[in-house]
Amino acid sequence: MADLTTDFLGIKSPNPFWLASAPPTDKEYNVRRAFDAGWGGVVWKTLGAEGPPVVNVNGPRYGAIWGADRRLLGLNNIELITDRPLQTNLEEIARVKADYPDRAMIVSLMVPCDEESWKAILPRVAETGADGIELNFGCPHGMSERGMGAAVGQVPEYVEMVTRWCKMYYDKPVIVKLTPNIADIRGPARAAKNGGADAVSLINTINSITGVNLDSMSPEPMIDGRGTHGGYCGPAVKPIALNMVAEIARDAETLGLPISGIGGVTTWRDAAEFISLGAGNVQVCTAAMTYGFKIVQEMISGLSQWMDEKGYTSVEQVVGRAVPNVTDWQYLNLNHVTKARIDQDLCIKCGRCYAACEDTSHQAISMSPDRVFEVMDDECVACNLCVNVCPVEDCITMEVLQPGAMDERTGSVVEDTYANWTTHPNNPSAKAAE
Amino acid sequence: MLYFGAAAWPVCGVRMRVAQARPWPLHGFKAGLAGCRKHCVVDFSAQEMSICRVTVGGVVLAVIAARANSFAENHYFPIACFGGRPPVQGAVSRKRVFQKFYHLVRDADLCSTIQSSQRESAMTTPQRSDGVQPGRLEPSTLDQNFRDAYPPYDAHEAVVAADRCYFCHDAPCITACPTEIDIPLFIRQIATGTPDAAARTILDQNILGGMCARVCPTETLCEQACVREAAEGKPVEIGQLQRYATDTLMAKDIHPFKRAAPTGKTVAVVGAGPAGLACAHRLALHGHDVVIFEARAKGGGLNEFGIAAYKSTDDFAQRELNWLLQIGGIEIRYDQRLGQQTSLQALRDAYDAVFLGMGLTGVNALGLAGEETGHAEDAVDFIAELRQAQELGALPIGRRVVVIGGGMTAIDAGVQAKLLGAEEVSIVYRRGQDAMSASRHEQEHAQRKGVRLICNAAPVGIEGNGTLTGVTFAYTEMQGGKLVTTEDRFTLPADQVFKAIGQTLAGVPDGLALDGRKIAVSETGATSIKGVWAGGDCAAGGDDLTVTAVAEGRDAAEDMHRSLMG
Ligand SMILES: Cc1cc2nc3c(=O)[nH]c(=O)nc-3n(C[C@H](O)[C@H](O)[C@H](O)COP(=O)(O)OP(=O)(O)OC[C@H]3O[C@@H](n4cnc5c(N)ncnc54)[C@H](O)[C@@H]3O)c2cc1C
Ligand SMILES: Cc1cc2nc3c(=O)[nH]c(=O)nc-3n(C[C@H](O)[C@H](O)[C@H](O)COP(=O)(O)O)c2cc1C
Ligand code: SF4
């Protein structure tokens, strides 16, 4: 069993699996049970300023989309930050941290965007003995209409300003949680760094409507006939989150800024992917909400088995391993030529590859009267669509043409050299290769 | 499910009745087949081996197209199915075809055997000669009959099957498993591509998880408790998934456990069956040294000598035993019978603790005249002989076989007699079908194989002078809560009779308190003698199952450990 101990900003936890700030971390009862189940750390459900707590809706908070067997693929919520009194939360945090000193305890915060509000809450959080804070600049509904959450996260100047206040009035690590509801995630990440953030965490939820009730003509989730956009999370958002994490990990201006990866982590493999793209740990919400706290056991056993197989002895060794391979389109090797190959032994003759290629791609698959499907190399542009629509795993694969081979589509010989768009003759602003 | 009356079984004409009475229903494969399995023919021999037809009484039920080099590692695709949806959809592997069509294939053999034996009218085939004789079937047929009853899943099939698990909270399947394996967790580990971790989850609780995956009556244990069994009548295939995980790990010859530091204590374990082995492994894990005293020349207990051959193929019991011993610290001394080569007192004197896991070596008697003359054999002996046979064709079997009993042993003896080539096999049980201790699944398995089940009849006489000719039964009734025989009698012709009316504890060491006919034990297996524990079939309480023996052996070991270290 590989050692999964993680050191994130000097905060140690027995494994890199933290629960994200959300209902699973809403109260002492949950968090104790989560720690007992094996979670490495938690980010407590976001606390607001002193005063009457926020009010949640009293109808459905969640909407969802499912696979055919009702596997939950995406979850949408319109919940706000904690609706329990601040003092209660703080007392609980202190108690739990004292009883679980080896687990990470981060407190998520969202108070109005003025220095006084932050100055007021930070010492009280410090008193709990928690290991750090996370600034919730991400909540996309309800709170943003009040000038908090995503309303802050979408304006880099605010992100920087609030982060700076926090660094001024709080001496433990400050993590800035980013909203994905923005055109370029690097802006707020850079702002957080400039403000002195110790790390960023992402993503928070994505603005969404999960569906429309076609009888009542209201969006889902629906409350008394009406609905609003909510935050989307769960397996469906992982690709979006992975990209945003990678963008920050490879941005020169935020290079080396620690990242806590969030968004759709459901299995050990998802976690390994986030970590390889630069996350120092991961946070989980929907998977725990779907399957319960126990899933962390699979995450732990899976990650450590995979690390053993690969010979990694610490999570640290995996962090960012895939980042150097993330690049811009213009740097992809245009001399890398592949062709689709259909394994006739595996082919079940459904014809989906044919439909896809014939109707929507490059008419590069032939179909014989007895349903034999074959790729025509002189037409195949290697788009991979047939591979993706084929129902049989490994039946269609991409074969790499070796240098010297003829690409029948272009009539040219595959070259041994790397060449990309920046030097391509069709590029008006091409630079001559040096 | 619709079944023919037992008496109608060997009559081939029945298929016409079925065909007429029951047009192949939608999805009807399963339901329809219950009625017609016996007469389904799967023709894998068509030209180029690329088309496989499933026919019933000449009616083509399904055509399966098979691609490429015969039936090696190919995919099959049902392209047509008359009168219903093909029973499998999409690409399926060879194994899947075999699974789906398994019974068809098997019963095809049966059916063609029946038909050809009818055709060959007067000619005496080995199957039709009277008496107890070897070589009733061709070696190739025997091979086919005794191959893996439920072929293992490949990686893709396992992931698809695992995907059906809902990862229930406080899952009922865990409670239903006598060893309380964390089933949802191991299935999720399969689903997420880590079968080795899944195996570890299984083996943590049940060191014979590999054998249990093959022999557990899952239909009355975990799979019965599965919420999808209740909801859809189609449980998650826990047994198959457990086999996939444990086989994957064992194929890599990984033993994922390390012994704790030596404790200096030594423990004697009597019997190398599931209870003794589970106990020994757990003790060794805790750092104790273990010596197993085994009466036979081979270990494994009933895993090696009792379990039906088609459940434990390829010498699995011995492979698993050797794998288990990799933990170290366990020595097995063979040919050491408690009561002969050693005694409980001697073991207590020489060891820090003793575990008794000697199973049930005695057998109940029918109490009928003629029984003593060797006409009625013990089913367990027949099965043990079969399990140890180098060549199945050399094993003599009767033309007409009668098995008396209603448990797993009766079913296994009956089915294996049939698979060896007995023409007629009847299992006769004295109570009603519901009272049979063999599960409904096992009963149906026997019926599919062409074994007759006759209930509510008790043997009253063994017929024949010198050579056995039959057994006479009286129908039974319940009168005032008691089972009594009536005057209504019938005689089944037979050249071989097997008794499977229960095993008993034999050779209990003196001084051990009994509970009924078994050794009295506490929750954790402690007997009435200090320093002596017992578990498995020889101990009171719990079902007589492999998995129960494992649980009891393991729990006793934990208690012994506490007591040795405390
Ligand atoms: C025909 C048959 C089929 C079965 N099929 C199934 C099945 O499909 N699924 C299932 O779950 N269960 C099945 N069972 C039951 C299952 O096999 C037993 O419950 C299980 O093996 C009990 O384990 P055990 O360790 O207590 O005893 P055993 O397996 O009987 O092992 C006892 C061991 O102790 C040795 N021994 C006996 N006496 C002495 C002595 N005096 N000194 C030293 N050693 C001794 C024996 O040689 C043997 O190795 C079947 C049983 C039979 C008979
Ligand atoms: C019901 C619900 C409530 C949430 N509340 C908060 C919150 O109070 N503060 C916060 O920072 N994020 C909140 N989130 C966002 C999660 O912390 C997390 O960023 C998001 O769900 C993506 O992760 P996932 O795909 O693992 O669920 C909430 C999410 C859900 C589903
Ligand atoms: S999950 Fe609990 S709180 Fe939510 S709707 Fe169901 S019962 Fe009510």
mmCIF file with all atom_site columns, C-alpha atoms in Angstrom, chain B residues 462-561:
data_model
loop_
_atom_site.group_PDB
_atom_site.id
_atom_site.type_symbol
_atom_site.label_atom_id
_atom_site.label_alt_id
_atom_site.label_comp_id
_atom_site.label_asym_id
_atom_site.label_entity_id
_atom_site.label_seq_id
_atom_site.pdbx_PDB_ins_code
_atom_site.Cartn_x
_atom_site.Cartn_y
_atom_site.Cartn_z
_atom_site.occupancy
_atom_site.B_iso_or_equiv
_atom_site.pdbx_formal_charge
_atom_site.auth_seq_id
_atom_site.auth_comp_id
_atom_site.auth_asym_id
_atom_site.auth_atom_id
_atom_site.pdbx_PDB_model_num
ATOM 1   C CA . ILE B 1 462 ? -34.300 -52.816 -1.057  1.00 0.00 ? 462 ILE B CA 1
ATOM 2   C CA . GLU B 1 463 ? -35.162 -55.307 -3.763  1.00 0.00 ? 463 GLU B CA 1
ATOM 3   C CA . GLY B 1 464 ? -33.120 -58.079 -5.281  1.00 0.00 ? 464 GLY B CA 1
ATOM 4   C CA . ASN B 1 465 ? -31.243 -61.141 -4.210  1.00 0.00 ? 465 ASN B CA 1
ATOM 5   C CA . GLY B 1 466 ? -27.548 -60.917 -4.778  1.00 0.00 ? 466 GLY B CA 1
ATOM 6   C CA . THR B 1 467 ? -27.943 -58.183 -7.342  1.00 0.00 ? 467 THR B CA 1
ATOM 7   C CA . LEU B 1 468 ? -29.906 -55.100 -6.630  1.00 0.00 ? 468 LEU B CA 1
ATOM 8   C CA . THR B 1 469 ? -32.988 -54.674 -8.784  1.00 0.00 ? 469 THR B CA 1
ATOM 9   C CA . GLY B 1 470 ? -34.857 -51.787 -7.215  1.00 0.00 ? 470 GLY B CA 1
ATOM 10  C CA . VAL B 1 471 ? -36.011 -49.852 -4.228  1.00 0.00 ? 471 VAL B CA 1
ATOM 11  C CA . THR B 1 472 ? -39.539 -49.822 -2.890  1.00 0.00 ? 472 THR B CA 1
ATOM 12  C CA . PHE B 1 473 ? -40.942 -46.611 -1.512  1.00 0.00 ? 473 PHE B CA 1
ATOM 13  C CA . ALA B 1 474 ? -44.046 -45.725 0.443   1.00 0.00 ? 474 ALA B CA 1
ATOM 14  C CA . TYR B 1 475 ? -45.644 -42.339 0.025   1.00 0.00 ? 475 TYR B CA 1
ATOM 15  C CA . THR B 1 476 ? -45.628 -40.305 3.180   1.00 0.00 ? 476 THR B CA 1
ATOM 16  C CA . GLU B 1 477 ? -48.093 -38.001 4.879   1.00 0.00 ? 477 GLU B CA 1
ATOM 17  C CA . MET B 1 478 ? -48.081 -35.615 7.760   1.00 0.00 ? 478 MET B CA 1
ATOM 18  C CA . GLN B 1 479 ? -50.332 -36.867 10.538  1.00 0.00 ? 479 GLN B CA 1
ATOM 19  C CA . GLY B 1 480 ? -50.586 -34.815 13.680  1.00 0.00 ? 480 GLY B CA 1
ATOM 20  C CA . GLY B 1 481 ? -47.325 -33.055 12.903  1.00 0.00 ? 481 GLY B CA 1
ATOM 21  C CA . LYS B 1 482 ? -45.544 -36.360 12.334  1.00 0.00 ? 482 LYS B CA 1
ATOM 22  C CA . LEU B 1 483 ? -44.346 -37.842 9.092   1.00 0.00 ? 483 LEU B CA 1
ATOM 23  C CA . VAL B 1 484 ? -45.809 -41.300 8.524   1.00 0.00 ? 484 VAL B CA 1
ATOM 24  C CA . THR B 1 485 ? -45.633 -43.762 5.649   1.00 0.00 ? 485 THR B CA 1
ATOM 25  C CA . THR B 1 486 ? -48.823 -44.794 3.914   1.00 0.00 ? 486 THR B CA 1
ATOM 26  C CA . GLU B 1 487 ? -49.742 -48.057 2.249   1.00 0.00 ? 487 GLU B CA 1
ATOM 27  C CA . ASP B 1 488 ? -49.380 -46.441 -1.159  1.00 0.00 ? 488 ASP B CA 1
ATOM 28  C CA . ARG B 1 489 ? -46.193 -47.959 -2.540  1.00 0.00 ? 489 ARG B CA 1
ATOM 29  C CA . PHE B 1 490 ? -44.109 -48.060 -5.706  1.00 0.00 ? 490 PHE B CA 1
ATOM 30  C CA . THR B 1 491 ? -40.865 -49.665 -6.740  1.00 0.00 ? 491 THR B CA 1
ATOM 31  C CA . LEU B 1 492 ? -38.202 -47.907 -8.757  1.00 0.00 ? 492 LEU B CA 1
ATOM 32  C CA . PRO B 1 493 ? -35.963 -50.215 -10.760 1.00 0.00 ? 493 PRO B CA 1
ATOM 33  C CA . ALA B 1 494 ? -32.362 -49.562 -9.826  1.00 0.00 ? 494 ALA B CA 1
ATOM 34  C CA . ASP B 1 495 ? -28.911 -50.998 -10.232 1.00 0.00 ? 495 ASP B CA 1
ATOM 35  C CA . GLN B 1 496 ? -27.365 -48.522 -7.839  1.00 0.00 ? 496 GLN B CA 1
ATOM 36  C CA . VAL B 1 497 ? -28.650 -46.776 -4.728  1.00 0.00 ? 497 VAL B CA 1
ATOM 37  C CA . PHE B 1 498 ? -26.986 -43.865 -2.998  1.00 0.00 ? 498 PHE B CA 1
ATOM 38  C CA . LYS B 1 499 ? -27.818 -42.808 0.535   1.00 0.00 ? 499 LYS B CA 1
ATOM 39  C CA . ALA B 1 500 ? -27.599 -39.104 1.148   1.00 0.00 ? 500 ALA B CA 1
ATOM 40  C CA . ILE B 1 501 ? -29.605 -38.762 4.328   1.00 0.00 ? 501 ILE B CA 1
ATOM 41  C CA . GLY B 1 502 ? -27.117 -36.790 6.312   1.00 0.00 ? 502 GLY B CA 1
ATOM 42  C CA . GLN B 1 503 ? -23.651 -36.975 7.762   1.00 0.00 ? 503 GLN B CA 1
ATOM 43  C CA . THR B 1 504 ? -22.977 -37.247 11.468  1.00 0.00 ? 504 THR B CA 1
ATOM 44  C CA . LEU B 1 505 ? -20.257 -36.415 13.849  1.00 0.00 ? 505 LEU B CA 1
ATOM 45  C CA . ALA B 1 506 ? -18.068 -39.433 14.511  1.00 0.00 ? 506 ALA B CA 1
ATOM 46  C CA . GLY B 1 507 ? -15.244 -39.998 16.939  1.00 0.00 ? 507 GLY B CA 1
ATOM 47  C CA . VAL B 1 508 ? -15.885 -37.062 19.263  1.00 0.00 ? 508 VAL B CA 1
ATOM 48  C CA . PRO B 1 509 ? -13.124 -36.931 21.845  1.00 0.00 ? 509 PRO B CA 1
ATOM 49  C CA . ASP B 1 510 ? -14.246 -37.737 25.374  1.00 0.00 ? 510 ASP B CA 1
ATOM 50  C CA . GLY B 1 511 ? -15.225 -34.969 27.703  1.00 0.00 ? 511 GLY B CA 1
ATOM 51  C CA . LEU B 1 512 ? -16.615 -32.561 25.097  1.00 0.00 ? 512 LEU B CA 1
ATOM 52  C CA . ALA B 1 513 ? -20.127 -31.390 25.807  1.00 0.00 ? 513 ALA B CA 1
ATOM 53  C CA . LEU B 1 514 ? -22.518 -31.887 22.907  1.00 0.00 ? 514 LEU B CA 1
ATOM 54  C CA . ASP B 1 515 ? -25.433 -29.809 21.746  1.00 0.00 ? 515 ASP B CA 1
ATOM 55  C CA . GLY B 1 516 ? -27.728 -32.248 20.012  1.00 0.00 ? 516 GLY B CA 1
ATOM 56  C CA . ARG B 1 517 ? -25.444 -34.358 17.843  1.00 0.00 ? 517 ARG B CA 1
ATOM 57  C CA . LYS B 1 518 ? -22.693 -31.796 17.458  1.00 0.00 ? 518 LYS B CA 1
ATOM 58  C CA . ILE B 1 519 ? -20.027 -30.210 19.625  1.00 0.00 ? 519 ILE B CA 1
ATOM 59  C CA . ALA B 1 520 ? -21.462 -27.482 21.840  1.00 0.00 ? 520 ALA B CA 1
ATOM 60  C CA . VAL B 1 521 ? -19.728 -24.142 21.285  1.00 0.00 ? 521 VAL B CA 1
ATOM 61  C CA . SER B 1 522 ? -20.020 -20.522 22.398  1.00 0.00 ? 522 SER B CA 1
ATOM 62  C CA . GLU B 1 523 ? -20.595 -17.644 19.943  1.00 0.00 ? 523 GLU B CA 1
ATOM 63  C CA . THR B 1 524 ? -16.888 -17.622 19.258  1.00 0.00 ? 524 THR B CA 1
ATOM 64  C CA . GLY B 1 525 ? -16.409 -21.368 19.054  1.00 0.00 ? 525 GLY B CA 1
ATOM 65  C CA . ALA B 1 526 ? -15.150 -22.133 22.573  1.00 0.00 ? 526 ALA B CA 1
ATOM 66  C CA . THR B 1 527 ? -16.043 -25.687 23.657  1.00 0.00 ? 527 THR B CA 1
ATOM 67  C CA . SER B 1 528 ? -16.747 -26.974 27.144  1.00 0.00 ? 528 SER B CA 1
ATOM 68  C CA . ILE B 1 529 ? -13.043 -27.747 27.550  1.00 0.00 ? 529 ILE B CA 1
ATOM 69  C CA . LYS B 1 530 ? -10.784 -24.817 28.280  1.00 0.00 ? 530 LYS B CA 1
ATOM 70  C CA . GLY B 1 531 ? -8.259  -24.193 25.537  1.00 0.00 ? 531 GLY B CA 1
ATOM 71  C CA . VAL B 1 532 ? -10.277 -26.132 22.957  1.00 0.00 ? 532 VAL B CA 1
ATOM 72  C CA . TRP B 1 533 ? -12.329 -24.476 20.243  1.00 0.00 ? 533 TRP B CA 1
ATOM 73  C CA . ALA B 1 534 ? -14.406 -25.991 17.441  1.00 0.00 ? 534 ALA B CA 1
ATOM 74  C CA . GLY B 1 535 ? -16.058 -24.800 14.247  1.00 0.00 ? 535 GLY B CA 1
ATOM 75  C CA . GLY B 1 536 ? -17.464 -25.865 10.906  1.00 0.00 ? 536 GLY B CA 1
ATOM 76  C CA . ASP B 1 537 ? -19.753 -28.833 10.361  1.00 0.00 ? 537 ASP B CA 1
ATOM 77  C CA . CYS B 1 538 ? -18.667 -30.570 13.580  1.00 0.00 ? 538 CYS B CA 1
ATOM 78  C CA . ALA B 1 539 ? -19.823 -27.676 15.762  1.00 0.00 ? 539 ALA B CA 1
ATOM 79  C CA . ALA B 1 540 ? -23.437 -26.953 16.691  1.00 0.00 ? 540 ALA B CA 1
ATOM 80  C CA . GLY B 1 541 ? -25.252 -23.978 15.126  1.00 0.00 ? 541 GLY B CA 1
ATOM 81  C CA . GLY B 1 542 ? -24.975 -22.516 11.651  1.00 0.00 ? 542 GLY B CA 1
ATOM 82  C CA . ASP B 1 543 ? -25.679 -24.105 8.289   1.00 0.00 ? 543 ASP B CA 1
ATOM 83  C CA . ASP B 1 544 ? -23.437 -26.848 7.012   1.00 0.00 ? 544 ASP B CA 1
ATOM 84  C CA . LEU B 1 545 ? -21.865 -24.731 4.308   1.00 0.00 ? 545 LEU B CA 1
ATOM 85  C CA . THR B 1 546 ? -18.318 -23.971 3.258   1.00 0.00 ? 546 THR B CA 1
ATOM 86  C CA . VAL B 1 547 ? -18.795 -20.289 3.970   1.00 0.00 ? 547 VAL B CA 1
ATOM 87  C CA . THR B 1 548 ? -20.170 -20.944 7.460   1.00 0.00 ? 548 THR B CA 1
ATOM 88  C CA . ALA B 1 549 ? -17.201 -23.167 8.225   1.00 0.00 ? 549 ALA B CA 1
ATOM 89  C CA . VAL B 1 550 ? -14.861 -20.375 7.120   1.00 0.00 ? 550 VAL B CA 1
ATOM 90  C CA . ALA B 1 551 ? -16.647 -17.820 9.295   1.00 0.00 ? 551 ALA B CA 1
ATOM 91  C CA . GLU B 1 552 ? -16.564 -20.079 12.327  1.00 0.00 ? 552 GLU B CA 1
ATOM 92  C CA . GLY B 1 553 ? -12.912 -21.001 11.858  1.00 0.00 ? 553 GLY B CA 1
ATOM 93  C CA . ARG B 1 554 ? -11.980 -17.348 11.495  1.00 0.00 ? 554 ARG B CA 1
ATOM 94  C CA . ASP B 1 555 ? -13.983 -16.192 14.499  1.00 0.00 ? 555 ASP B CA 1
ATOM 95  C CA . ALA B 1 556 ? -12.633 -18.981 16.673  1.00 0.00 ? 556 ALA B CA 1
ATOM 96  C CA . ALA B 1 557 ? -9.105  -17.946 15.671  1.00 0.00 ? 557 ALA B CA 1
ATOM 97  C CA . GLU B 1 558 ? -9.810  -14.386 16.777  1.00 0.00 ? 558 GLU B CA 1
ATOM 98  C CA . ASP B 1 559 ? -11.087 -15.632 20.117  1.00 0.00 ? 559 ASP B CA 1
ATOM 99  C CA . MET B 1 560 ? -8.103  -17.951 20.507  1.00 0.00 ? 560 MET B CA 1
ATOM 100 C CA . HIS B 1 561 ? -5.805  -15.052 19.700  1.00 0.00 ? 561 HIS B CA 1
#
